[in-house]
Structure formats: structure tokens, C-alpha cells
Amino acid sequence: MTYIPEIPASHQMPSCDVRRMVIACATVIEEMVPFLPADVPYEILDFGLHLRPNDLRESLQRKIEETRQHADVLLLGYGLCSMAVVGLKATDVTLVIPRTDDCIGIFMGSCAAYRAQIKQEPGTYYLTKGWIEVGDSPFEEHHRLVKRYGEAKAERMTGLVLRNYKRLGFINTGQYEIKRYREYAQKAARQFGLQFEEIQGSSRLIRKMIFGPWDEEFLIVPPGHTVRFEDFVSSVPRPGAVVLSEYQS
Amino acid sequence: MSEKLVTAIANMEEKDALALAKQLIAEKADPMIILDDCRSAMEIVGQRFESGTYFLPELMLAGEMLTEITEMVKPEMSNGQKIQRHGRVLIGTVKGDIHDIGKNIVTFMLDASGFEVKDLGVDVPADKFVEAIREFQPQVVALSGFLTLAFDSMKETVGAIQAAGLRDGIKIMVGGGPVSEEVRNYTGADGYGKDAMAGVSLAKQWVGVK
């Protein structure tokens, strides 16, 4: 049976008393900041953690512990992220997490949009402004390889890393200076023989995370509960959407 | 054991590694010992990856060298005395996922451990697995995936194998970065491997060899 936690009555409080806070990955916060109300503080975690899900889980848990005095609702700017969020404990706060595989779904505005792209071309390497800025991609790594092994071997290695990729999907999230990042992505696609495609991003899921309603697109974990894998994969929607205003009434 | 071969692979010297393997084959070295050297080299590469000296590109090149050397060694294995095979394993990365380094390392390890392995590649639809099970008659099917998106494909593949009436005769394992017991349970597989060694142990256990 699917377990979907309800928001406890004890947490329904006047709107001005609901203290929201964000903990997000460095790439996701980029897209959230333009929409964040001034009274919603945020904390950023290192992007590199996504490669080490156990470390990411530990860092997130530590942050949850640290912030519990300062917030009632913690919005996590993460998806399932290689199972890194599974096992997180909401101690004194309610956790709200988008039910998407990873940040690509967040940038595209829904998990469904991401899955549609995967269906169209599974061999897609995605880039956004944030990803380009943190510089953790095979295209940036190539420079390191050239320095360490020389041009020929670097070509061979990056070629292997990208062997099964056909497309470079540049997600345009409408951030400023998009032209510069688009040019970077186009150049990378040309250099490594990938088909360049600009994919329209959307702030829909980000706005919904900040302002509600937290319907079946979100996992809501009340204080004392733990994030479970089943809550992510269940296709059963929550009984009734929780709108922030309801939550606050 | 060829120290030189181990060092060449571990130090990313692809040309040297292939030349050394070729030389060893010409000198009629035991194919299983050559594969064992590859395994030792991969261990070193794995350690360097864990410690942050190596990254994904090094892992990819090492995996590629292993595949290349296995291909060179295989004809020797069938030409010489009959090698006792433990059983057949069908392996592939499930639909929607194109990651293959983990799968390739597992394939190599299974090969080197005496299994006959058929690799279907990446982004493999469920019906392709079903078709290949009918033809290849494996005892073990290994479904690989790195993205969490792959979990649904794994589940679908297990379902398709069941629907085709082929589930009873085979054991299915799932593997890949984020796979866990919860994922195994979700997909309906019989087991999962946390890493390549665990996958090989599971396959051995299932076919009844130590």
C-alpha cells in the first residue's frame, strides 16, 4: 500500500508564521533565486555532491538539522538525485521535495517533460547556465585531460565518455546572458560531434515549489517521517492537493 | 602474471597495453592469467577513482582496454583446451539509459570468471531482452542502469519476461549506481549487485559454483 503523508493539523498556522526555507544544489538555486520572496532564506550545497549520493545525503541531513530552528517548511531544490534524498529524516520541519528524478526535470518544468525528452533521445547530454558555470561536464574535463595526457589521448578519452551521446540539449531557462551560454553549448556540440538542440526550459515547477500548490508533483514529508523510495515512484496521487494558502489558514 | 601489462592498463597506456597483450598471446600465455592481470589493473584504476586521482574518462578508457583485450583473448580460449563455462548471462542497459561503463566492467568480470556473456548494449527495449532470452537461453539476466529513470524500464523488462512465460527458468539481477534493495523490490528482480564483484558473486551463487 502506498503511504503518502498528510500535513499534520499542528502545522497549520497563520500565513505570516509559516517560515519557509530553501536548501538547494548550486545549479538549482540559480533558477530559484529570481522567484524567491525576500523573507525566504536559502542555503546552497556544492554541485559536486551529486556524484557522491551518500555524501550528498549526509550533507542534506546536516543542513536539515541546522535549519530546523529557523523554518517550518524546508523546500529541497533536489530530485531523487541517485537516491541521495532517500532516507532523509524530517526532524522538526516539513520537507517539500519535487518528485522528479533529478534537476533536469526541475529545469524543464516537470518530470513528464523530462521523460518525454528521454523518450525522444536517451543519448542526450544536458547543459544549463548553472551546469556550465560550475564547470563539471565532459567538455570542461577535456581541458584537464589535454593537460595531463596530451591532445590525442584526451580526444580518445572524451570520445569514450561521450560515445553513446548523440545530442547536446541546451536547456534555455530564460536566465540573463543566455546568448553567451548558448554559444558555449553550440561550440561544445560542434567540437565533440553532437547534434545541438535548444530545449525550452520552464520555471513552472520551481514556482510551484515556492508558492504551492504542493500536489502530487511533490513529496511532502511531515516532521518525524523519513523520505522513502516508494513515495517517489508511486503513481498514486496524494488525496487532495495542499495549497500553501490552505496550509496557512 | 605480467607486471608490465597491469602497469600499462593502470597508467592509461592503451597502445602499450594492447601490444603487451598481443605479445603474451603470441607467447602462448594462459588466457585466464591475462584476464586476471586486467582484473588486477582494474582494481588499481578503481582505487585511484575512489581516491580522486582518476575520474570518469580514465574509468572509461580502462574499461575499453579490458573489452579490447578480452576480445583478443577469447579466440585463444576456445581454440585451446575446452574451458569449463559456468553458465550463460545475458546483460544490457535498459531502455532510456545509455550508460555502459558499469555494464562493461561487469561483462568483463563475468567473462573473466568463466561465464559466457551476451551483451545487448545500451537503451535495450524489453522485447529485445525477451527475444534474446529465447535465443541465448541464459540462466541469468542482468539489467543495468545508472539513471533513476531506468528503474521503470527495469520493472517493465522484468514484467515483459514474465508475460512471455520465461521468468521461471531464469534469475534476474539489477545493477548500476543508485540500485538498492528497495529498487530491487520495485523492479521485481531476484537480486542486485552493489558493485561488479557482488554481481559476479550473485551469478556464481545462482548457477551453483563457488
Coordinates of C-alpha atoms in Angstrom, one line a residue:
Chain A
M1 CA 0.0 0.0 0.0
T2 CA 1.2 3.4 -0.8
Y3 CA 2.0 5.7 2.1
I4 CA 1.6 9.4 1.5
P5 CA 2.0 11.5 4.5
E6 CA -0.6 14.2 5.3
I7 CA 0.3 17.6 6.6
P8 CA -0.4 17.5 10.3
A9 CA -3.0 19.9 11.7
S10 CA -0.5 21.1 14.2
H11 CA 1.4 22.7 11.3
Q12 CA -1.5 24.7 10.0
M13 CA -0.7 28.2 11.1
P14 CA -1.2 31.8 10.1
S15 CA 0.5 32.6 6.9
C16 CA 2.9 35.0 8.4
D17 CA 4.1 32.3 10.8
V18 CA 4.9 29.7 8.1
R19 CA 8.6 30.0 7.8
R20 CA 9.9 28.6 4.5
M21 CA 13.5 28.0 3.8
V22 CA 15.3 26.5 0.8
I23 CA 18.2 24.1 0.6
A24 CA 19.3 23.7 -3.0
C25 CA 22.1 22.5 -5.2
A26 CA 24.3 25.2 -6.7
T27 CA 22.8 24.7 -10.1
V28 CA 19.2 24.7 -9.0
I29 CA 19.4 27.8 -6.7
E30 CA 20.4 29.8 -9.8
E31 CA 16.9 29.2 -11.2
M32 CA 15.1 29.6 -7.9
V33 CA 16.6 32.9 -6.7
P34 CA 14.7 35.1 -9.2
F35 CA 11.4 33.9 -7.7
L36 CA 12.3 33.7 -4.1
P37 CA 10.4 36.2 -1.8
A38 CA 12.8 38.2 0.3
D39 CA 11.7 36.6 3.5
V40 CA 12.7 33.1 2.3
P41 CA 16.3 32.4 3.1
Y42 CA 18.3 29.8 1.3
E43 CA 21.4 27.6 1.7
I44 CA 23.4 26.3 -1.2
L45 CA 25.1 22.9 -1.3
D46 CA 28.1 22.0 -3.6
F47 CA 27.1 20.8 -7.0
G48 CA 29.9 18.1 -7.0
L49 CA 28.0 16.2 -4.3
H50 CA 25.7 14.7 -6.9
L51 CA 28.4 12.4 -7.9
R52 CA 28.6 11.0 -4.3
P53 CA 25.0 10.4 -3.3
N54 CA 25.9 9.2 0.2
D55 CA 27.9 12.3 0.9
L56 CA 25.0 14.4 -0.5
R57 CA 22.5 12.7 1.8
E58 CA 24.8 13.3 4.8
S59 CA 25.2 17.0 3.9
L60 CA 21.5 17.4 3.4
Q61 CA 20.7 15.8 6.7
R62 CA 23.2 18.0 8.5
K63 CA 21.6 21.1 6.9
I64 CA 18.1 19.9 7.9
E65 CA 19.3 19.6 11.5
E66 CA 20.9 23.0 11.4
T67 CA 18.0 24.8 10.0
R68 CA 15.2 23.2 12.0
Q69 CA 15.1 26.1 14.4
H70 CA 14.6 28.6 11.7
A71 CA 12.0 27.1 9.4
D72 CA 8.7 25.2 9.5
V73 CA 8.8 24.1 5.9
L74 CA 12.1 23.2 4.1
L75 CA 12.0 23.3 0.3
L76 CA 14.6 21.0 -1.1
G77 CA 15.9 22.0 -4.5
Y78 CA 16.7 18.4 -5.4
G79 CA 15.0 15.5 -7.1
L80 CA 15.6 11.8 -6.3
C81 CA 19.2 12.5 -7.3
S82 CA 20.6 9.0 -7.5
M83 CA 18.6 8.1 -4.4
A84 CA 20.5 10.7 -2.3
V85 CA 17.3 12.0 -0.7
V86 CA 16.0 8.6 0.2
G87 CA 16.5 8.1 4.0
L88 CA 16.5 11.8 4.8
K89 CA 14.7 12.5 8.1
A90 CA 12.4 15.4 8.5
T91 CA 13.1 16.1 12.2
D92 CA 11.1 19.2 13.3
V93 CA 10.3 20.5 9.9
T94 CA 8.2 19.5 7.0
L95 CA 10.2 18.7 3.8
V96 CA 8.8 19.5 0.4
I97 CA 10.7 17.8 -2.5
P98 CA 9.8 17.8 -6.2
R99 CA 9.0 14.3 -7.4
T100 CA 11.4 14.2 -10.2
D101 CA 14.5 12.1 -11.0
D102 CA 17.0 14.9 -10.9
C103 CA 17.4 18.6 -11.6
I104 CA 16.9 18.3 -15.3
G105 CA 13.2 17.7 -14.6
I106 CA 13.2 20.8 -12.4
F107 CA 14.7 22.9 -15.2
M108 CA 12.2 21.5 -17.8
G109 CA 9.3 22.4 -15.6
S110 CA 8.0 18.9 -14.9
C111 CA 9.1 15.3 -14.6
A112 CA 6.8 14.4 -17.5
A113 CA 8.6 16.9 -19.8
Y114 CA 12.0 15.3 -18.9
R115 CA 10.7 11.8 -19.5
A116 CA 9.4 12.9 -22.9
Q117 CA 12.8 14.2 -23.8
I118 CA 14.5 10.9 -22.7
K119 CA 12.0 9.1 -24.9
Q120 CA 12.8 11.2 -27.9
E121 CA 16.6 10.8 -27.5
P122 CA 18.1 8.9 -24.5
G123 CA 21.6 9.8 -25.6
T124 CA 21.3 13.5 -24.6
Y125 CA 23.8 15.4 -22.6
Y126 CA 22.0 18.3 -20.9
L127 CA 23.5 21.7 -20.1
T128 CA 22.1 24.7 -18.4
K129 CA 23.7 28.0 -17.5
G130 CA 24.2 26.7 -13.9
W131 CA 25.9 23.5 -15.2
I132 CA 28.2 25.4 -17.5
E133 CA 29.1 27.8 -14.6
V134 CA 30.1 25.0 -12.2
G135 CA 32.1 23.6 -15.0
D136 CA 31.6 19.9 -14.3
S137 CA 31.0 18.5 -17.7
P138 CA 33.0 16.3 -20.2
F139 CA 33.6 19.4 -22.2
E140 CA 35.4 21.2 -19.3
E141 CA 37.0 18.0 -18.2
H142 CA 38.5 17.7 -21.6
H143 CA 40.8 20.6 -20.9
R144 CA 42.1 18.8 -17.8
L145 CA 42.7 15.7 -19.9
V146 CA 44.7 17.6 -22.5
K147 CA 47.0 19.0 -19.9
R148 CA 47.5 15.6 -18.2
Y149 CA 47.7 13.2 -21.2
G150 CA 48.1 15.3 -24.3
E151 CA 45.7 16.1 -27.1
A152 CA 45.4 12.6 -28.7
K153 CA 44.7 10.7 -25.6
A154 CA 42.3 13.3 -24.3
E155 CA 40.4 13.0 -27.6
R156 CA 40.2 9.3 -27.2
M157 CA 39.0 9.5 -23.5
T158 CA 36.4 12.2 -24.1
G159 CA 35.3 10.3 -27.2
L160 CA 34.7 7.3 -25.0
V161 CA 32.8 9.3 -22.3
L162 CA 30.5 10.7 -25.0
R163 CA 30.3 7.6 -27.1
N164 CA 26.7 6.9 -26.5
Y165 CA 25.6 10.5 -26.7
K166 CA 24.1 11.9 -29.9
R167 CA 22.6 15.2 -28.8
L168 CA 23.6 18.1 -26.6
G169 CA 20.4 19.5 -25.1
F170 CA 20.9 23.1 -24.0
I171 CA 18.0 24.0 -21.7
N172 CA 17.1 27.6 -22.0
T173 CA 15.7 28.6 -18.6
G174 CA 15.4 32.2 -19.6
Q175 CA 18.3 33.4 -17.5
Y176 CA 20.0 36.5 -18.5
E177 CA 23.2 36.4 -20.6
I178 CA 21.7 33.3 -22.3
K179 CA 23.4 34.1 -25.5
R180 CA 26.9 33.5 -24.0
Y181 CA 25.9 30.1 -22.6
R182 CA 24.1 29.1 -25.8
E183 CA 27.3 29.8 -27.7
Y184 CA 29.3 27.8 -25.3
A185 CA 26.9 24.8 -25.7
Q186 CA 26.9 25.2 -29.5
K187 CA 30.7 25.2 -29.6
A188 CA 30.9 22.1 -27.4
A189 CA 28.4 20.3 -29.6
R190 CA 30.5 21.1 -32.7
Q191 CA 33.8 20.1 -31.1
F192 CA 32.5 16.7 -30.0
G193 CA 30.2 15.9 -32.9
L194 CA 26.9 16.2 -31.1
Q195 CA 23.7 17.5 -32.5
F196 CA 22.9 20.8 -30.8
E197 CA 19.3 21.3 -29.7
E198 CA 17.9 24.1 -27.6
I199 CA 15.2 22.8 -25.3
Q200 CA 12.8 25.3 -23.8
G201 CA 13.0 25.3 -20.0
S202 CA 10.3 26.3 -17.7
S203 CA 10.1 27.8 -14.2
R204 CA 6.7 26.2 -13.6
L205 CA 7.9 23.5 -11.1
I206 CA 10.2 26.0 -9.3
R207 CA 7.4 28.5 -8.9
K208 CA 5.1 25.7 -7.7
M209 CA 7.7 24.6 -5.2
I210 CA 8.0 28.0 -3.7
F211 CA 4.3 29.1 -3.8
G212 CA 2.3 25.8 -4.0
P213 CA 0.1 24.0 -4.6
W214 CA 2.1 21.0 -3.4
D215 CA 0.1 18.4 -5.2
E216 CA 1.2 15.0 -6.5
E217 CA 4.2 16.6 -8.1
F218 CA 5.8 17.0 -4.7
L219 CA 6.7 14.7 -1.8
I220 CA 5.6 16.2 1.5
V221 CA 7.3 14.7 4.5
P222 CA 5.9 15.7 7.8
P223 CA 8.2 16.1 10.9
G224 CA 9.3 12.8 12.3
H225 CA 9.0 11.0 8.9
T226 CA 11.6 9.7 6.5
V227 CA 11.9 10.1 2.8
R228 CA 11.2 6.7 1.2
F229 CA 11.9 5.5 -2.3
E230 CA 8.3 4.2 -2.7
D231 CA 7.0 7.8 -2.3
F232 CA 8.9 8.8 -5.4
V233 CA 7.8 6.0 -7.7
S234 CA 4.2 5.6 -6.6
S235 CA 1.9 6.8 -9.3
V236 CA -0.9 7.2 -6.8
P237 CA -1.5 10.9 -6.3
R238 CA -1.9 12.4 -2.9
P239 CA -5.5 12.7 -1.8
G240 CA -6.1 16.4 -2.4
A241 CA -3.6 19.0 -3.2
V242 CA -2.1 21.0 -0.4
V243 CA -2.2 24.7 -1.4
L244 CA 0.1 26.9 0.6
S245 CA -2.9 29.2 1.5
E246 CA -4.7 26.1 2.9
Y247 CA -1.6 25.2 4.8
Q248 CA -1.5 28.6 6.2
S249 CA -5.2 29.0 7.0
Chain B
M1 CA 51.4 -12.5 -14.1
S2 CA 52.7 -9.6 -16.3
E3 CA 53.5 -6.7 -14.2
K4 CA 54.0 -4.6 -17.3
L5 CA 50.5 -5.3 -18.6
V6 CA 49.0 -4.3 -15.2
T7 CA 51.0 -1.1 -15.1
A8 CA 50.2 -0.2 -18.7
I9 CA 46.5 -0.5 -18.2
A10 CA 46.6 1.2 -14.8
N11 CA 48.6 4.1 -16.2
M12 CA 46.3 4.6 -19.2
E13 CA 48.9 3.4 -21.8
E14 CA 46.4 1.9 -24.2
K15 CA 48.8 1.2 -27.1
D16 CA 51.4 -0.4 -24.8
A17 CA 48.7 -2.5 -23.1
L18 CA 47.3 -3.9 -26.3
A19 CA 50.8 -4.6 -27.7
L20 CA 51.8 -6.4 -24.5
A21 CA 48.6 -8.5 -24.5
K22 CA 49.3 -9.4 -28.2
Q23 CA 52.8 -10.4 -27.3
L24 CA 51.6 -12.5 -24.3
I25 CA 49.1 -14.3 -26.6
A26 CA 51.8 -15.0 -29.2
E27 CA 53.9 -16.4 -26.4
K28 CA 51.0 -18.8 -25.6
A29 CA 50.4 -17.3 -22.1
D30 CA 47.4 -18.7 -20.3
P31 CA 44.4 -16.5 -21.4
M32 CA 42.9 -16.7 -17.9
I33 CA 46.1 -15.2 -16.5
I34 CA 45.9 -12.3 -19.0
L35 CA 42.4 -11.6 -17.9
D36 CA 43.5 -11.8 -14.3
D37 CA 46.1 -9.2 -15.0
C38 CA 43.4 -7.0 -16.5
R39 CA 41.3 -7.5 -13.3
S40 CA 44.3 -6.5 -11.1
A41 CA 44.8 -3.4 -13.2
M42 CA 41.1 -2.5 -13.0
E43 CA 41.4 -2.8 -9.2
I44 CA 44.1 -0.2 -9.2
V45 CA 42.1 2.1 -11.5
G46 CA 39.1 1.6 -9.2
Q47 CA 41.2 2.6 -6.2
R48 CA 42.5 5.7 -8.0
F49 CA 39.0 6.6 -8.9
E50 CA 37.9 6.3 -5.3
S51 CA 40.7 8.4 -4.1
G52 CA 40.1 11.1 -6.6
T53 CA 43.2 10.7 -8.7
Y54 CA 41.2 9.3 -11.6
F55 CA 37.8 10.4 -13.0
L56 CA 35.2 9.0 -15.4
P57 CA 37.4 9.4 -18.5
E58 CA 40.1 7.2 -17.0
L59 CA 37.5 4.6 -16.0
M60 CA 36.1 4.6 -19.5
L61 CA 39.5 4.1 -21.1
A62 CA 40.4 1.3 -18.7
G63 CA 37.0 -0.4 -19.4
E64 CA 37.7 -0.1 -23.1
M65 CA 41.1 -1.7 -22.7
L66 CA 39.5 -4.5 -20.8
T67 CA 37.0 -5.1 -23.6
E68 CA 39.6 -4.9 -26.3
I69 CA 41.9 -7.4 -24.5
T70 CA 39.0 -9.8 -23.8
E71 CA 38.2 -9.8 -27.5
M72 CA 41.8 -10.6 -28.3
V73 CA 42.0 -13.4 -25.8
K74 CA 38.6 -15.0 -26.4
P75 CA 39.6 -16.9 -29.6
E76 CA 42.5 -18.4 -27.7
M77 CA 40.2 -19.6 -25.0
S78 CA 38.0 -21.5 -27.5
N79 CA 41.0 -22.8 -29.6
G80 CA 42.9 -24.3 -26.7
Q81 CA 41.6 -26.8 -24.2
K82 CA 37.9 -26.6 -23.5
I83 CA 37.3 -24.0 -20.9
Q84 CA 34.6 -25.0 -18.5
R85 CA 31.9 -22.4 -18.6
H86 CA 29.8 -21.8 -15.5
G87 CA 26.7 -20.7 -17.4
R88 CA 25.2 -18.0 -19.6
V89 CA 24.5 -14.4 -18.6
L90 CA 22.5 -12.0 -20.8
I91 CA 23.3 -8.4 -20.0
G92 CA 22.3 -4.9 -21.2
T93 CA 21.5 -1.4 -20.2
V94 CA 17.7 -1.0 -20.1
K95 CA 15.6 1.3 -22.3
G96 CA 16.0 5.0 -21.8
D97 CA 19.6 4.8 -20.4
I98 CA 22.8 4.9 -22.3
H99 CA 25.4 4.5 -19.5
D100 CA 27.5 1.5 -20.0
I101 CA 30.8 1.7 -18.1
G102 CA 29.4 -0.3 -15.2
K103 CA 27.8 -2.9 -17.5
N104 CA 31.0 -3.3 -19.4
I105 CA 33.1 -3.9 -16.3
V106 CA 30.5 -6.4 -15.1
T107 CA 30.6 -8.1 -18.5
F108 CA 34.4 -8.3 -18.4
M109 CA 34.4 -9.7 -14.8
L110 CA 31.8 -12.3 -15.7
D111 CA 33.9 -13.3 -18.8
A112 CA 37.0 -13.5 -16.7
S113 CA 35.1 -15.6 -14.1
G114 CA 34.2 -18.2 -16.7
F115 CA 30.7 -17.2 -17.7
E116 CA 29.5 -17.0 -21.3
V117 CA 28.2 -13.5 -21.7
K118 CA 25.9 -11.9 -24.3
D119 CA 25.9 -8.1 -24.1
L120 CA 22.9 -6.4 -25.8
G121 CA 24.4 -2.9 -25.5
V122 CA 22.5 0.2 -24.2
D123 CA 19.0 1.5 -24.4
V124 CA 17.7 -2.0 -24.9
P125 CA 13.9 -2.3 -25.1
A126 CA 12.1 -5.0 -23.0
D127 CA 11.1 -7.1 -26.1
K128 CA 14.8 -7.3 -27.2
F129 CA 15.6 -8.9 -23.9
V130 CA 12.7 -11.3 -24.3
E131 CA 13.8 -12.3 -27.8
A132 CA 17.5 -12.7 -26.7
I133 CA 16.4 -14.9 -23.8
R134 CA 14.6 -17.2 -26.2
E135 CA 17.7 -17.5 -28.5
F136 CA 20.6 -17.4 -25.9
Q137 CA 18.9 -19.4 -23.1
P138 CA 20.7 -17.7 -20.2
Q139 CA 20.5 -18.8 -16.6
V140 CA 21.0 -15.2 -15.5
V141 CA 19.7 -11.9 -16.9
A142 CA 21.5 -8.7 -15.7
L143 CA 19.7 -5.4 -16.2
S144 CA 21.9 -2.3 -15.9
G145 CA 21.0 1.3 -15.4
F146 CA 22.6 4.4 -14.0
L147 CA 19.7 6.9 -14.1
T148 CA 16.8 6.6 -11.6
L149 CA 14.7 6.8 -14.8
A150 CA 16.0 3.3 -15.6
F151 CA 14.1 1.8 -12.6
D152 CA 10.8 1.9 -14.5
S153 CA 12.4 0.3 -17.6
M154 CA 13.9 -2.5 -15.3
K155 CA 10.4 -3.1 -13.9
E156 CA 8.9 -3.2 -17.4
T157 CA 11.6 -5.6 -18.6
V158 CA 11.0 -8.0 -15.7
G159 CA 7.3 -7.7 -16.5
A160 CA 7.8 -8.5 -20.2
I161 CA 9.9 -11.5 -19.3
Q162 CA 7.2 -12.7 -17.0
A163 CA 4.5 -12.1 -19.6
A164 CA 6.4 -14.1 -22.2
G165 CA 6.4 -17.0 -19.8
L166 CA 10.2 -17.0 -19.4
R167 CA 10.5 -15.8 -15.8
D168 CA 10.5 -19.2 -14.1
G169 CA 13.7 -20.6 -15.7
I170 CA 15.9 -17.6 -15.0
K171 CA 17.3 -15.4 -12.3
I172 CA 17.3 -11.6 -12.8
M173 CA 19.7 -9.2 -11.2
V174 CA 19.7 -5.4 -11.4
G175 CA 22.7 -3.1 -11.0
G176 CA 24.1 0.3 -11.6
G177 CA 25.0 3.4 -9.4
P178 CA 21.9 4.0 -7.3
V179 CA 20.4 0.5 -7.2
S180 CA 19.5 -0.7 -3.8
E181 CA 17.3 -3.3 -2.1
E182 CA 14.3 -1.0 -2.4
V183 CA 14.9 -0.7 -6.1
R184 CA 15.3 -4.5 -6.5
N185 CA 12.0 -4.9 -4.8
Y186 CA 10.4 -2.3 -7.0
T187 CA 11.6 -3.9 -10.2
G188 CA 10.7 -7.4 -9.2
A189 CA 14.3 -8.7 -9.8
D190 CA 15.7 -11.6 -7.8
G191 CA 18.8 -9.8 -6.6
Y192 CA 21.0 -6.8 -7.1
G193 CA 24.8 -6.1 -7.0
K194 CA 26.2 -3.2 -5.2
D195 CA 29.3 -3.4 -7.4
A196 CA 30.8 -5.6 -10.2
M197 CA 32.2 -8.2 -7.7
A198 CA 28.9 -8.5 -6.0
G199 CA 27.2 -9.1 -9.4
V200 CA 29.6 -11.9 -10.2
S201 CA 29.2 -13.5 -6.8
L202 CA 25.5 -13.5 -7.2
A203 CA 25.7 -15.0 -10.7
K204 CA 28.0 -17.7 -9.3
Q205 CA 25.7 -18.4 -6.4
W206 CA 22.7 -18.7 -8.8
V207 CA 24.4 -21.2 -11.1
G208 CA 25.9 -23.2 -8.2
V209 CA 29.6 -22.5 -8.5
K210 CA 31.9 -21.3 -5.8

